[in-house]
Coordinates of C-alpha atoms in Angstrom, one line a residue:
A1 CA 99.8 142.2 42.2
P2 CA 101.9 142.9 39.3
G3 CA 102.8 146.0 37.2
R4 CA 101.0 148.1 40.0
L5 CA 104.4 150.0 40.8
D6 CA 105.8 150.2 38.2
A7 CA 102.1 152.1 36.7
A8 CA 102.0 154.1 40.0
R9 CA 105.9 155.0 38.9
E10 CA 104.8 156.0 35.4
A11 CA 102.6 158.2 36.7
A12 CA 103.9 159.9 39.3
R13 CA 106.8 160.9 37.0
R14 CA 103.4 162.6 34.6
V15 CA 103.2 164.7 37.1
L16 CA 106.1 165.8 37.2
D17 CA 107.0 166.4 33.9
D18 CA 104.0 167.9 34.1
V19 CA 105.0 170.3 36.5
A20 CA 107.2 173.4 36.7
A21 CA 110.7 173.2 37.4
A22 CA 110.6 176.0 39.6
T23 CA 107.5 174.9 41.5
P24 CA 108.9 172.4 44.9
V25 CA 107.7 168.9 44.7
S26 CA 108.2 166.1 47.4
L27 CA 107.3 162.8 47.5
V28 CA 105.5 161.0 50.5
T29 CA 104.7 156.9 49.8
F30 CA 102.6 155.4 52.5
G31 CA 101.1 151.9 53.5
D32 CA 99.1 151.6 56.7
R33 CA 101.8 154.8 57.6
A34 CA 103.0 157.6 55.4
T35 CA 107.3 158.3 54.9
V36 CA 108.1 162.1 53.6
G37 CA 110.9 161.7 50.8
G38 CA 112.2 165.1 52.0
E39 CA 111.3 169.4 52.2
P40 CA 109.5 170.5 49.0
T41 CA 112.4 170.7 46.7
T42 CA 112.7 172.4 42.4
D43 CA 115.5 169.3 42.5
H44 CA 112.7 167.6 40.3
G45 CA 115.5 165.1 39.6
A46 CA 116.4 164.2 43.3
V47 CA 112.4 163.5 43.7
R48 CA 112.3 161.1 40.0
A49 CA 115.3 159.3 42.0
Q50 CA 113.4 158.8 44.8
L51 CA 111.4 156.6 42.8
A52 CA 113.5 154.7 40.9
T53 CA 114.1 153.2 44.5
L54 CA 110.9 152.3 45.9
Q55 CA 109.8 148.9 46.9
V56 CA 106.6 147.1 47.3
G57 CA 105.6 147.3 51.2
Y58 CA 103.1 144.5 52.3
G59 CA 101.6 146.6 55.3
A60 CA 97.5 148.2 54.8
T61 CA 96.6 151.1 53.0
R62 CA 95.7 153.9 54.3
F63 CA 94.8 156.8 52.9
A64 CA 94.5 159.1 55.8
A65 CA 98.5 159.4 56.6
P66 CA 99.7 160.4 53.7
L67 CA 97.1 163.5 53.0
E68 CA 98.0 164.6 56.5
A69 CA 101.7 164.5 55.4
A70 CA 101.6 167.0 52.7
R71 CA 99.3 168.7 54.8
G72 CA 102.1 169.4 56.7
L73 CA 104.7 169.7 53.7
F74 CA 102.8 172.9 53.0
D75 CA 103.3 174.6 56.6
G76 CA 99.8 177.7 55.4
R77 CA 101.1 178.0 51.6
P78 CA 98.7 177.3 48.8
G79 CA 99.3 173.6 47.2
R80 CA 98.6 170.8 45.2
V81 CA 98.4 166.7 46.7
V82 CA 98.5 163.8 43.9
L83 CA 97.3 160.7 45.6
I84 CA 98.4 157.9 43.3
S85 CA 97.4 154.1 44.9
D86 CA 96.0 151.4 43.4
L87 CA 92.6 152.4 45.5
Q88 CA 91.7 149.5 48.4
A89 CA 88.7 150.9 49.2
R90 CA 89.1 149.2 53.1
G91 CA 91.8 151.8 53.2
W92 CA 89.5 154.9 54.2

């Protein structure tokens, strides 16, 4: 739908604005599968650059894949996952 990707980017930027500069972050994008943008980094600018390059996909939405990918990034460490989505019910 028009504007949804822009809204998701803006929501992700707001999350990055609220995270301390020393806190490692990573971007996981998803549709029917998850793609990890890289290992957690304190270079929030690099993650913002990744956000700027995102394109709309046309696959189905599957929520389990990005959550599992995020869990793997924590490697047993405590952390926080922020899921930004249009919340298509079929994805659950």
